[in-house]
Each structure stands twice: as C-alpha cells, then as structure tokens.
C-alpha cells in the first residue's frame, strides 16, 4: 500500500468525523429555528440533541465490535448509508417527534462510523510513528469539525433553513462511500470479542430513563409517579448492568478497568468536560438568538473565539501530555472552565458581546486542552490488547456527558421560565441560566481535582495493580 493510498484512506475516515462533528455542534445553532418551524417545546429541543447522544453512547461499543467481527469496511459503509438516509428523514420532518426519531436512527449509523474508522486507520498505518501522526491528524479533524460546527451550521441555517444542516451530510456520505469502495481494504480483528446484548440493553435503559427524568421533571413534576419511576428504573438498570458485567468473561465494559485511577479519572473528566460543553451549547444558542436577537449566522460567528482557542490548544495539549504528562493540561482546562462559568454568571440581556466573546474563548481553552489527557489517561498503563476497549469507554463517557449536560443545564434554566407566557423565554432566560453557569464553574473545579488526584504516585500504583489483573 502506497503512502498516497494511506492518506486517501485517512481522509475518507476523517469525512465521517466531519459529518458527525458538524452535525452535533452545528445543530445547536438551528434549535431556535426548529422550535419556530415545528412548534417544539424546550424539552423537545433537548431531546433533539439527547436522542442522538444517548443512542450513540449505548451503541458505540457494539459498533466497534461489529466491525471487528463482520468486517470494518462493510460496517463503515453501512454506517455511512444509515447516517445519510436518516439525515434525509430528519430534513423532511414535519413535527418534533419525527425529527427526534430520525435523530435516533442517525445515531445508529453514527455508532458504526467513529469506532470503526479509528480501527481502519490503526490497521492502515502499521508503522508506530506513522500511526501516531495519523491519529494526530484524526484528532485535529475531529476538533476542527466540533469547533467549526456552530459557524457552518449558522451559515447554513441563515441561508437555507435548519433542514440544510442535514442536507450537508448526504453528499459528504456519498463521497465517503465511493472512496471507501475504491480504496479501503476489508479487515477484521484477529481476536473477536463476544457480543454482550444484555449489557447493551441495560446501558441504554439506564441512560434513557435517567435523562428522561431530568428533562421531563420540570413539566411532569419532580415528585410525580412517572418522574420518580424513571429514576427508580434507571437505578435498577444500573445495578443490573454491574451484576451482569461482573459475571461475564468478556464484558462490554470490564469493571476491572476502574481499579486504575487514571482510567477512572478519564471517565469522570469526560463526563464533566462534555457536560459543561453540552449544556453551554444548548443555553448559549438560545440566549444569543432568543434573548439577543442574533441571526443563526451571527450566533455561529459569536462562537469563533471558542473555535479559535480550541484549534490552538488541542494540538498544544497533545504535545504537553507527551512531554510532561496529563496533569497540567487537565488542571488548566478545569481552571478555564471555572473562569468561563463565573464570567457567564454575570450574563444579562445587555451583556457586551466583547465580554461574551472573551468568556467563550476561555471555555475554548479548556475544551481544547482536555481531550488529549482524557484519551491518554484512558489507555495509560492498560495492556495493549485492552487499550482499544478502554479508549472506547472514554468515547462513551463523552457522549453520556453531553447528554447529561443538555438535560441538567436545560432543567435548571427552563425551570425558571414559563413557556406559556408570551416572550417569557426571550426576557427570562439570561437570569434563569445563572445557576447553570455556576454549575459549570463547579464542574471546572471538579476537573482540577480529578486532574491532580489521578496523576500522582498513588495513581501510578493503581495502574500497576490493574495491569497485574490482566496478566
């Protein structure tokens, strides 16, 4: 295989990152337009985001194992096809329920893209140095797509309507399918993991019922039978998940991983960081458009300081982790998240856009720095054959964090807002979001604590004990 062909394969796999990243962050900018066009409530807007991330989180590990078992090229092509068809369905939605359903199908396709594409890249670049460079380019492409999502999404929504967010996926998927058919060789794992359907179902039930209770609690009442029942079902599903996993030889998530402090910290840090980002993207786009009256394009452009900071800090973080370890970038990320949250607590209906831009840039510093130490901590000290599974758990944690952030931040802010009152969202959201921004600051402090506690001598001893369990 020539170097040119390897780069084409890498570019093909990066296309899957492009559509997933832009679709995830760019869709937030379209939420006010979706609400106006489809008559969606604030809780339905939360479900437009969380229906995707919940299904994706539940199926990511399965998508990777299907590629290992049935062939990565075959599953990657299937994922691209499902994602494209679901995007067409989403663009044709005439109600919030149709859109939410299409988003769930999109997630089924998305679960076959990123984990399988990473396996294809790893299988293509066999030389360690070339593989490291390829994974670095892969990470840069993902960060760029996430950062530019609000800008690209804002431009599309402003010019063509919210449906164009989904139209964009179709030609990109078509190009990726053609390139995959032409250049990507078929490959399978030498040792295939056994499926774990019981754990898959229990994980989905746990995440779905927990998120349902948080999102719908404001409307149904926190003491209602349905809300309390959803939390009870979630707890039962979680306990059952732990019992099932502890008794399997090849579990979906090996509970022994959590004996390693760096691995546990990667899961906690991913939950924290992506909860902060998910909640921020939801509330910020509603604030900029519904409160400040910006167009989707203007709202997207307002996030450019955050995008620029992420683009600068993401590769810098990787170099710091390689030379000095994960502690420094993770702790700086926590400080930046806290500072940004405290700045946003002062947000009002007339806050200077320069002030907001600076707060967004500070958050971008944190978001850019945190990814490399999360990935590093997830695989740190793990046996080589377990590194892929450990990294997959960290990816699941990112999606779960986003889901919880959207649910919790929205529940906090929307509890103060009466949607039945005319223009109440426009006039009350800035003040109602203050507790959510304070929560973001607290999450930043927690990130600092996690970064410090998981990188000392004690943490290294837990790594050694965990590694010994797999020998």
Short mmCIF file of C-alpha atoms in Angstrom, two decimals:
data_model
loop_
_atom_site.label_atom_id
_atom_site.label_comp_id
_atom_site.label_asym_id
_atom_site.label_seq_id
_atom_site.Cartn_x
_atom_site.Cartn_y
_atom_site.Cartn_z
CA UNK A 1 0.00 0.00 0.00
CA UNK A 2 1.44 3.37 -1.07
CA UNK A 3 1.64 6.41 1.19
CA UNK A 4 -0.78 8.24 -1.10
CA UNK A 5 -3.38 5.50 -0.73
CA UNK A 6 -2.95 5.52 3.05
CA UNK A 7 -3.60 9.26 3.11
CA UNK A 8 -6.73 8.82 0.98
CA UNK A 9 -7.99 6.22 3.46
CA UNK A 10 -7.23 8.60 6.35
CA UNK A 11 -9.08 11.43 4.58
CA UNK A 12 -12.04 9.12 3.96
CA UNK A 13 -12.24 8.21 7.63
CA UNK A 14 -11.94 11.88 8.59
CA UNK A 15 -15.02 12.62 6.47
CA UNK A 16 -17.05 10.57 8.94
CA UNK A 17 -15.70 12.76 11.74
CA UNK A 18 -16.61 15.85 9.76
CA UNK A 19 -20.29 14.99 9.41
CA UNK A 20 -20.65 13.78 13.00
CA UNK A 21 -18.82 16.78 14.48
CA UNK A 22 -20.59 19.46 12.43
CA UNK A 23 -23.94 17.73 12.86
CA UNK A 24 -23.50 17.56 16.64
CA UNK A 25 -22.42 21.14 17.37
CA UNK A 26 -23.94 22.84 14.33
CA UNK A 27 -27.41 21.58 15.12
CA UNK A 28 -27.45 23.59 18.34
CA UNK A 29 -27.49 26.81 16.29
CA UNK A 30 -30.58 25.55 14.47
CA UNK A 31 -32.62 24.89 17.64
CA UNK A 32 -34.49 28.25 17.71
CA UNK A 33 -35.40 27.83 14.03
CA UNK A 34 -36.58 24.26 14.67
CA UNK A 35 -38.68 25.48 17.59
CA UNK A 36 -40.30 28.18 15.46
CA UNK A 37 -40.90 25.93 12.43
CA UNK A 38 -42.01 22.72 14.13
CA UNK A 39 -43.51 24.21 17.30
CA UNK A 40 -41.06 22.33 19.53
CA UNK A 41 -41.04 22.94 23.28
CA UNK A 42 -37.80 23.44 25.21
CA UNK A 43 -37.89 19.82 26.42
CA UNK A 44 -38.34 18.61 22.84
CA UNK A 45 -35.35 20.71 21.79
CA UNK A 46 -33.34 18.93 24.48
CA UNK A 47 -34.47 15.60 23.07
CA UNK A 48 -33.39 16.60 19.56
CA UNK A 49 -29.84 16.65 20.95
CA UNK A 50 -30.06 13.90 23.56
CA UNK A 51 -31.92 11.32 21.46
CA UNK A 52 -28.80 11.20 19.28
CA UNK A 53 -26.17 11.19 22.01
CA UNK A 54 -28.00 8.60 24.14
CA UNK A 55 -28.36 6.07 21.33
CA UNK A 56 -24.80 6.77 20.17
CA UNK A 57 -23.40 6.24 23.66
CA UNK A 58 -25.32 2.99 24.03
CA UNK A 59 -24.16 1.55 20.68
CA UNK A 60 -20.58 2.82 20.26
CA UNK A 61 -19.01 -0.28 21.76
CA UNK A 62 -21.31 -2.53 19.71
CA UNK A 63 -20.42 -0.67 16.50
CA UNK A 64 -16.73 -1.26 17.08
CA UNK A 65 -17.21 -4.95 17.87
CA UNK A 66 -19.40 -5.47 14.77
CA UNK A 67 -16.61 -4.04 12.64
CA UNK A 68 -14.11 -6.39 14.25
CA UNK A 69 -16.40 -9.37 13.68
CA UNK A 70 -18.18 -8.75 10.34
CA UNK A 71 -15.60 -6.57 8.59
CA UNK A 72 -14.73 -2.93 9.17
CA UNK A 73 -15.26 -1.83 5.59
CA UNK A 74 -18.71 -3.43 5.49
CA UNK A 75 -19.84 -1.87 8.78
CA UNK A 76 -18.35 1.52 7.88
CA UNK A 77 -20.30 1.52 4.59
CA UNK A 78 -23.46 0.50 6.45
CA UNK A 79 -22.97 3.33 8.94
CA UNK A 80 -22.50 5.92 6.20
CA UNK A 81 -25.61 4.71 4.38
CA UNK A 82 -27.80 4.70 7.51
CA UNK A 83 -26.50 8.14 8.54
CA UNK A 84 -27.24 9.61 5.10
CA UNK A 85 -30.75 8.13 4.89
CA UNK A 86 -31.57 9.26 8.43
CA UNK A 87 -30.31 12.75 7.58
CA UNK A 88 -32.74 12.88 4.66
CA UNK A 89 -35.51 11.75 7.00
CA UNK A 90 -34.58 14.43 9.54
CA UNK A 91 -34.68 17.15 6.87
CA UNK A 92 -38.20 16.05 5.91
CA UNK A 93 -39.52 16.06 9.48
CA UNK A 94 -42.81 17.90 9.96
CA UNK A 95 -43.02 17.50 13.74
CA UNK A 96 -40.61 17.39 16.69
CA UNK A 97 -41.40 13.71 17.19
CA UNK A 98 -40.40 12.86 13.60
CA UNK A 99 -37.16 14.79 13.97
CA UNK A 100 -36.31 13.10 17.27
CA UNK A 101 -36.98 9.68 15.71
CA UNK A 102 -34.75 10.48 12.73
CA UNK A 103 -32.01 11.60 15.09
CA UNK A 104 -32.14 8.24 16.86
CA UNK A 105 -31.71 6.44 13.53
CA UNK A 106 -28.83 8.81 12.72
CA UNK A 107 -27.15 7.71 15.93
CA UNK A 108 -27.42 4.06 14.88
CA UNK A 109 -25.44 4.96 11.78
CA UNK A 110 -23.06 7.17 13.75
CA UNK A 111 -22.21 4.31 16.10
CA UNK A 112 -20.75 2.45 13.11
CA UNK A 113 -18.58 5.36 11.98
CA UNK A 114 -16.08 6.71 14.52
CA UNK A 115 -15.01 3.50 16.31
CA UNK A 116 -14.79 1.56 13.05
CA UNK A 117 -12.99 4.40 11.26
CA UNK A 118 -10.40 4.53 14.04
CA UNK A 119 -9.84 0.77 13.67
CA UNK A 120 -9.41 1.23 9.90
CA UNK A 121 -6.82 3.98 10.47
CA UNK A 122 -4.97 1.85 13.03
CA UNK A 123 -4.96 -1.12 10.64
CA UNK A 124 -3.79 1.03 7.72
CA UNK A 125 -0.88 2.77 9.44
CA UNK A 126 1.20 -0.09 10.86
CA UNK A 127 4.39 1.87 11.49
CA UNK A 128 4.21 3.33 15.04
CA UNK A 129 5.47 6.79 14.04
CA UNK A 130 3.17 6.99 11.01
CA UNK A 131 0.27 5.74 13.12
CA UNK A 132 0.90 8.43 15.74
CA UNK A 133 0.90 11.13 13.05
CA UNK A 134 -2.29 9.71 11.52
CA UNK A 135 -4.08 9.64 14.87
CA UNK A 136 -2.90 13.22 15.48
CA UNK A 137 -4.43 14.29 12.17
CA UNK A 138 -7.56 12.35 13.07
CA UNK A 139 -7.83 14.19 16.37
CA UNK A 140 -7.24 17.55 14.68
CA UNK A 141 -10.01 16.83 12.17
CA UNK A 142 -12.43 15.97 14.96
CA UNK A 143 -11.54 19.10 16.93
CA UNK A 144 -11.88 21.26 13.82
CA UNK A 145 -15.30 19.82 12.96
CA UNK A 146 -16.55 20.37 16.51
CA UNK A 147 -15.18 23.92 16.59
CA UNK A 148 -16.48 24.96 13.18
CA UNK A 149 -19.86 23.26 13.62
CA UNK A 150 -21.67 26.34 15.02
CA UNK A 151 -20.23 28.61 12.30
CA UNK A 152 -21.03 26.26 9.41
CA UNK A 153 -24.40 25.44 10.95
CA UNK A 154 -25.23 29.11 11.45
CA UNK A 155 -24.39 29.94 7.84
CA UNK A 156 -26.49 27.05 6.52
CA UNK A 157 -29.50 27.82 8.71
CA UNK A 158 -29.31 31.53 7.91
CA UNK A 159 -29.14 30.95 4.17
CA UNK A 160 -31.15 27.78 3.56
CA UNK A 161 -33.03 26.87 6.74
CA UNK A 162 -32.47 24.33 9.51
CA UNK A 163 -33.04 21.42 7.11
CA UNK A 164 -29.74 22.23 5.36
CA UNK A 165 -27.82 21.03 8.45
CA UNK A 166 -28.96 17.54 7.45
CA UNK A 167 -28.69 18.06 3.69
CA UNK A 168 -24.96 18.69 4.10
CA UNK A 169 -24.47 15.13 5.34
CA UNK A 170 -25.78 13.48 2.18
CA UNK A 171 -23.11 14.49 -0.38
CA UNK A 172 -20.32 14.01 2.19
CA UNK A 173 -21.59 10.50 2.95
CA UNK A 174 -21.83 9.78 -0.79
CA UNK A 175 -18.21 10.85 -1.35
CA UNK A 176 -17.06 8.79 1.65
CA UNK A 177 -18.94 5.74 0.35
CA UNK A 178 -17.33 5.99 -3.08
CA UNK A 179 -13.85 6.44 -1.61
CA UNK A 180 -14.39 3.54 0.79
CA UNK A 181 -15.49 1.23 -2.02
CA UNK A 182 -12.46 2.22 -4.09
CA UNK A 183 -9.63 2.45 -1.57
CA UNK A 184 -10.42 0.95 1.85
CA UNK A 185 -9.45 -2.74 2.20
CA UNK A 186 -11.56 -5.11 4.23
CA UNK A 187 -10.17 -6.08 7.64
CA UNK A 188 -11.25 -7.91 10.77
CA UNK A 189 -9.82 -8.29 14.24
CA UNK A 190 -7.64 -11.35 14.81
CA UNK A 191 -9.44 -11.95 18.09
CA UNK A 192 -13.12 -11.02 18.06
CA UNK A 193 -14.96 -10.01 21.22
CA UNK A 194 -18.17 -11.81 22.05
CA UNK A 195 -21.34 -9.66 21.91
CA UNK A 196 -22.93 -8.61 25.19
CA UNK A 197 -26.59 -7.83 24.35
CA UNK A 198 -27.81 -7.79 27.95
CA UNK A 199 -25.31 -5.09 28.90
CA UNK A 200 -26.20 -3.08 25.76
CA UNK A 201 -29.90 -3.06 26.69
CA UNK A 202 -29.29 -2.27 30.36
CA UNK A 203 -26.90 0.58 29.50
CA UNK A 204 -29.47 2.14 27.17
CA UNK A 205 -32.30 1.76 29.71
CA UNK A 206 -30.17 3.36 32.42
CA UNK A 207 -29.15 6.35 30.29
CA UNK A 208 -32.59 6.84 28.72
CA UNK A 209 -34.59 6.72 31.97
CA UNK A 210 -32.12 8.97 33.82
CA UNK A 211 -32.20 11.55 31.03
CA UNK A 212 -35.99 11.32 30.70
CA UNK A 213 -36.46 12.04 34.40
CA UNK A 214 -34.15 15.06 34.29
CA UNK A 215 -35.62 16.59 31.11
CA UNK A 216 -39.29 15.93 31.81
CA UNK A 217 -39.15 16.54 35.57
CA UNK A 218 -39.99 20.24 35.22
CA UNK A 219 -43.16 19.58 33.25
CA UNK A 220 -44.35 16.36 34.91
CA UNK A 221 -43.32 17.38 38.43
CA UNK A 222 -40.27 16.10 40.27
CA UNK A 223 -42.47 14.14 42.68
CA UNK A 224 -44.73 12.62 40.03
CA UNK A 225 -45.04 8.87 39.64
CA UNK A 226 -43.59 8.99 36.12
CA UNK A 227 -40.53 11.05 37.09
CA UNK A 228 -39.74 9.06 40.22
CA UNK A 229 -40.47 5.82 38.39
CA UNK A 230 -37.98 6.69 35.64
CA UNK A 231 -35.26 7.31 38.22
CA UNK A 232 -36.06 4.02 40.00
CA UNK A 233 -35.91 2.10 36.72
CA UNK A 234 -32.59 3.79 35.94
CA UNK A 235 -31.10 2.75 39.28
CA UNK A 236 -32.33 -0.84 38.88
CA UNK A 237 -30.91 -0.99 35.33
CA UNK A 238 -27.55 0.35 36.54
CA UNK A 239 -27.29 -2.20 39.36
CA UNK A 240 -28.29 -4.99 36.96
CA UNK A 241 -25.66 -3.76 34.50
CA UNK A 242 -22.95 -4.01 37.16
CA UNK A 243 -24.07 -7.51 38.13
CA UNK A 244 -24.15 -8.73 34.53
CA UNK A 245 -20.73 -7.26 33.71
CA UNK A 246 -19.10 -8.66 36.84
CA UNK A 247 -20.05 -12.21 35.80
CA UNK A 248 -19.03 -12.18 32.13
CA UNK A 249 -15.67 -13.35 30.80
CA UNK A 250 -15.77 -10.70 28.05
CA UNK A 251 -17.97 -7.87 29.34
CA UNK A 252 -18.98 -4.83 27.35
CA UNK A 253 -17.13 -2.70 29.93
CA UNK A 254 -14.59 -4.54 32.06
CA UNK A 255 -15.15 -3.31 35.62
CA UNK A 256 -11.52 -4.09 36.46
CA UNK A 257 -10.55 -1.01 34.44
CA UNK A 258 -11.92 1.18 37.22
CA UNK A 259 -9.23 -0.04 39.59
CA UNK A 260 -6.88 2.26 37.67
CA UNK A 261 -7.13 5.83 38.93
CA UNK A 262 -6.09 7.33 35.55
CA UNK A 263 -8.75 5.31 33.75
CA UNK A 264 -11.46 6.25 36.26
CA UNK A 265 -10.34 9.86 36.01
CA UNK A 266 -10.66 9.76 32.21
CA UNK A 267 -14.29 8.65 32.54
CA UNK A 268 -15.08 11.28 35.18
CA UNK A 269 -13.21 14.02 33.29
CA UNK A 270 -15.05 13.17 30.06
CA UNK A 271 -18.40 13.32 31.87
CA UNK A 272 -17.51 16.66 33.45
CA UNK A 273 -15.97 18.38 30.44
CA UNK A 274 -18.59 17.31 27.92
CA UNK A 275 -21.47 18.01 30.30
CA UNK A 276 -20.18 21.58 30.56
CA UNK A 277 -19.83 21.88 26.78
CA UNK A 278 -23.19 20.24 26.00
CA UNK A 279 -25.02 22.48 28.46
CA UNK A 280 -23.20 25.56 27.21
CA UNK A 281 -24.05 24.94 23.54
CA UNK A 282 -27.75 24.45 24.35
CA UNK A 283 -28.25 27.53 26.54
CA UNK A 284 -25.87 29.80 24.65
CA UNK A 285 -27.54 29.39 21.26
CA UNK A 286 -30.99 30.08 22.77
CA UNK A 287 -29.60 33.12 24.60
CA UNK A 288 -27.90 34.60 21.54
CA UNK A 289 -30.91 34.15 19.25
CA UNK A 290 -33.96 34.34 21.53
CA UNK A 291 -32.64 36.93 24.01
CA UNK A 292 -30.16 38.99 21.97
CA UNK A 293 -31.97 38.66 18.64
CA UNK A 294 -28.97 37.47 16.62
CA UNK A 295 -29.47 35.53 13.40
CA UNK A 296 -28.24 31.92 13.23
CA UNK A 297 -25.19 33.09 11.26
CA UNK A 298 -24.37 35.82 13.78
CA UNK A 299 -24.81 33.36 16.66
CA UNK A 300 -22.46 30.93 14.96
CA UNK A 301 -19.87 33.64 14.35
CA UNK A 302 -20.01 34.59 18.03
CA UNK A 303 -18.52 31.20 18.84
CA UNK A 304 -15.44 31.84 16.67
CA UNK A 305 -13.31 32.86 19.70
CA UNK A 306 -14.09 29.48 21.26
CA UNK A 307 -13.35 27.68 17.98
CA UNK A 308 -10.04 29.51 17.60
CA UNK A 309 -8.97 28.72 21.16
CA UNK A 310 -9.87 25.05 20.68
CA UNK A 311 -7.93 24.86 17.42
CA UNK A 312 -4.82 26.32 19.07
CA UNK A 313 -4.98 24.42 22.34
CA UNK A 314 -5.88 20.93 21.09
CA UNK A 315 -2.52 20.18 19.39
CA UNK A 316 -0.67 22.04 22.16
CA UNK A 317 -2.31 19.79 24.72
CA UNK A 318 -1.12 16.68 22.90
CA UNK A 319 2.48 17.91 22.99
CA UNK A 320 2.23 18.78 26.70
CA UNK A 321 0.82 15.35 27.52
CA UNK A 322 3.64 13.69 25.57
CA UNK A 323 6.37 15.70 27.33
CA UNK A 324 5.00 16.42 30.81
CA UNK A 325 2.02 14.16 31.39
CA UNK A 326 -1.74 14.71 31.69
CA UNK A 327 -1.88 16.69 34.95
CA UNK A 328 -1.02 20.19 33.67
CA UNK A 329 -3.40 20.40 30.67
CA UNK A 330 -6.29 18.80 32.59
CA UNK A 331 -5.91 21.18 35.53
CA UNK A 332 -5.61 24.23 33.25
CA UNK A 333 -8.74 23.01 31.43
CA UNK A 334 -10.55 22.91 34.76
CA UNK A 335 -9.42 26.41 35.69
CA UNK A 336 -10.52 27.74 32.29
CA UNK A 337 -13.94 26.07 32.59
CA UNK A 338 -14.41 27.56 36.06
CA UNK A 339 -13.37 31.04 34.95
CA UNK A 340 -15.69 30.93 31.94
CA UNK A 341 -18.60 29.75 34.09
CA UNK A 342 -18.03 32.56 36.60
CA UNK A 343 -17.91 35.11 33.78
CA UNK A 344 -21.18 33.81 32.32
CA UNK A 345 -22.91 34.09 35.71
CA UNK A 346 -22.84 37.84 35.11
CA UNK A 347 -24.72 37.42 31.80
CA UNK A 348 -27.70 39.71 31.26
CA UNK A 349 -29.93 40.84 28.40
CA UNK A 350 -27.42 43.58 27.55
CA UNK A 351 -24.01 41.99 28.26
CA UNK A 352 -21.28 43.25 25.94
CA UNK A 353 -20.55 40.94 23.02
CA UNK A 354 -16.83 41.55 23.61
CA UNK A 355 -17.25 40.25 27.15
CA UNK A 356 -19.15 37.19 25.88
CA UNK A 357 -16.53 36.53 23.23
CA UNK A 358 -13.79 36.52 25.84
CA UNK A 359 -15.78 34.11 28.04
CA UNK A 360 -16.27 31.83 25.04
CA UNK A 361 -12.55 31.93 24.24
CA UNK A 362 -11.69 30.95 27.82
CA UNK A 363 -14.06 27.99 27.59
CA UNK A 364 -12.44 27.08 24.26
CA UNK A 365 -9.07 26.91 26.01
CA UNK A 366 -10.49 24.38 28.45
CA UNK A 367 -12.26 22.35 25.78
CA UNK A 368 -9.15 22.29 23.61
CA UNK A 369 -6.83 21.18 26.40
CA UNK A 370 -8.96 18.46 27.95
CA UNK A 371 -9.30 15.87 25.17
CA UNK A 372 -5.69 14.70 24.93
CA UNK A 373 -5.32 13.98 28.68
CA UNK A 374 -8.67 12.13 28.69
CA UNK A 375 -7.55 9.82 25.90
CA UNK A 376 -4.09 9.41 27.43
CA UNK A 377 -5.48 8.60 30.87
CA UNK A 378 -7.93 6.07 29.43
CA UNK A 379 -5.19 3.91 27.90
CA UNK A 380 -2.40 4.73 30.36
CA UNK A 381 -0.87 1.53 31.68
CA UNK A 382 -3.50 -0.69 30.06
CA UNK A 383 -2.34 -3.90 28.35
CA UNK A 384 -2.09 -3.38 24.58
CA UNK A 385 -4.99 -5.73 23.84
CA UNK A 386 -7.24 -3.75 26.22
CA UNK A 387 -6.31 -0.24 25.05
CA UNK A 388 -8.96 -0.11 22.33
CA UNK A 389 -11.75 -1.09 24.71
CA UNK A 390 -10.54 1.41 27.31
CA UNK A 391 -10.47 4.19 24.71
CA UNK A 392 -13.99 3.18 23.63
CA UNK A 393 -15.27 3.59 27.20
CA UNK A 394 -13.83 7.11 27.24
CA UNK A 395 -15.69 7.87 23.99
CA UNK A 396 -18.93 6.59 25.50
CA UNK A 397 -18.32 8.83 28.53
CA UNK A 398 -18.04 11.87 26.26
CA UNK A 399 -21.46 11.17 24.77
CA UNK A 400 -23.02 10.47 28.16
CA UNK A 401 -21.55 13.73 29.47
CA UNK A 402 -23.08 15.66 26.59
CA UNK A 403 -26.48 14.07 27.21
CA UNK A 404 -26.41 14.85 30.91
CA UNK A 405 -25.19 18.40 30.29
CA UNK A 406 -28.06 19.13 27.92
CA UNK A 407 -30.55 17.56 30.32
CA UNK A 408 -29.30 19.11 33.58
CA UNK A 409 -28.42 22.61 32.30
CA UNK A 410 -31.75 22.77 30.49
CA UNK A 411 -33.68 21.55 33.53
CA UNK A 412 -32.04 24.20 35.73
CA UNK A 413 -32.61 27.10 33.35
CA UNK A 414 -36.03 26.16 31.98
CA UNK A 415 -37.42 25.61 35.49
CA UNK A 416 -37.32 29.39 35.89
CA UNK A 417 -39.06 30.05 32.58
CA UNK A 418 -42.79 29.78 31.86
CA UNK A 419 -43.10 28.88 28.18
CA UNK A 420 -46.82 29.61 28.18
CA UNK A 421 -46.17 33.30 28.81
CA UNK A 422 -45.58 35.39 25.70
CA UNK A 423 -41.92 36.25 25.14
CA UNK A 424 -41.02 34.84 28.58
CA UNK A 425 -38.14 32.78 27.16
CA UNK A 426 -36.80 35.92 25.49
CA UNK A 427 -36.96 38.05 28.65
CA UNK A 428 -36.19 35.49 31.35
CA UNK A 429 -33.56 33.12 30.03
CA UNK A 430 -30.48 35.24 30.85
CA UNK A 431 -31.29 35.39 34.56
CA UNK A 432 -32.66 31.84 34.66
CA UNK A 433 -29.39 30.44 33.30
CA UNK A 434 -27.22 31.89 36.11
CA UNK A 435 -27.45 28.73 38.29
CA UNK A 436 -26.46 26.63 35.27
CA UNK A 437 -23.34 28.75 34.70
CA UNK A 438 -22.47 28.41 38.37
CA UNK A 439 -22.76 24.66 37.94
CA UNK A 440 -20.33 24.92 35.04
CA UNK A 441 -17.86 26.69 37.32
CA UNK A 442 -18.24 23.91 39.90
CA UNK A 443 -17.62 21.31 37.21
CA UNK A 444 -14.40 23.12 36.35
CA UNK A 445 -13.25 22.88 39.97
CA UNK A 446 -14.06 19.16 39.94
CA UNK A 447 -11.94 18.80 36.79
CA UNK A 448 -8.99 20.41 38.57
CA UNK A 449 -9.37 17.99 41.49
CA UNK A 450 -9.62 14.98 39.17
CA UNK A 451 -6.57 16.10 37.19
CA UNK A 452 -4.47 16.46 40.31
CA UNK A 453 -5.61 13.31 42.11
CA UNK A 454 -5.24 10.98 39.15
CA UNK A 455 -1.66 11.77 38.17
CA UNK A 456 0.42 11.27 41.33
CA UNK A 457 2.39 8.33 42.72
CA UNK A 458 -0.73 6.78 44.26
CA UNK A 459 -2.43 6.83 40.87
CA UNK A 460 0.55 5.10 39.26
CA UNK A 461 0.39 2.33 41.85
CA UNK A 462 -3.27 1.72 40.97
CA UNK A 463 -2.23 1.41 37.31
CA UNK A 464 0.30 -1.27 38.18
CA UNK A 465 -2.24 -3.20 40.26
CA UNK A 466 -4.80 -3.02 37.47
CA UNK A 467 -2.30 -4.16 34.84
CA UNK A 468 -1.44 -7.16 37.02
CA UNK A 469 -5.09 -8.27 36.98
CA UNK A 470 -4.89 -8.85 33.22
CA UNK A 471 -1.68 -10.88 33.30
#
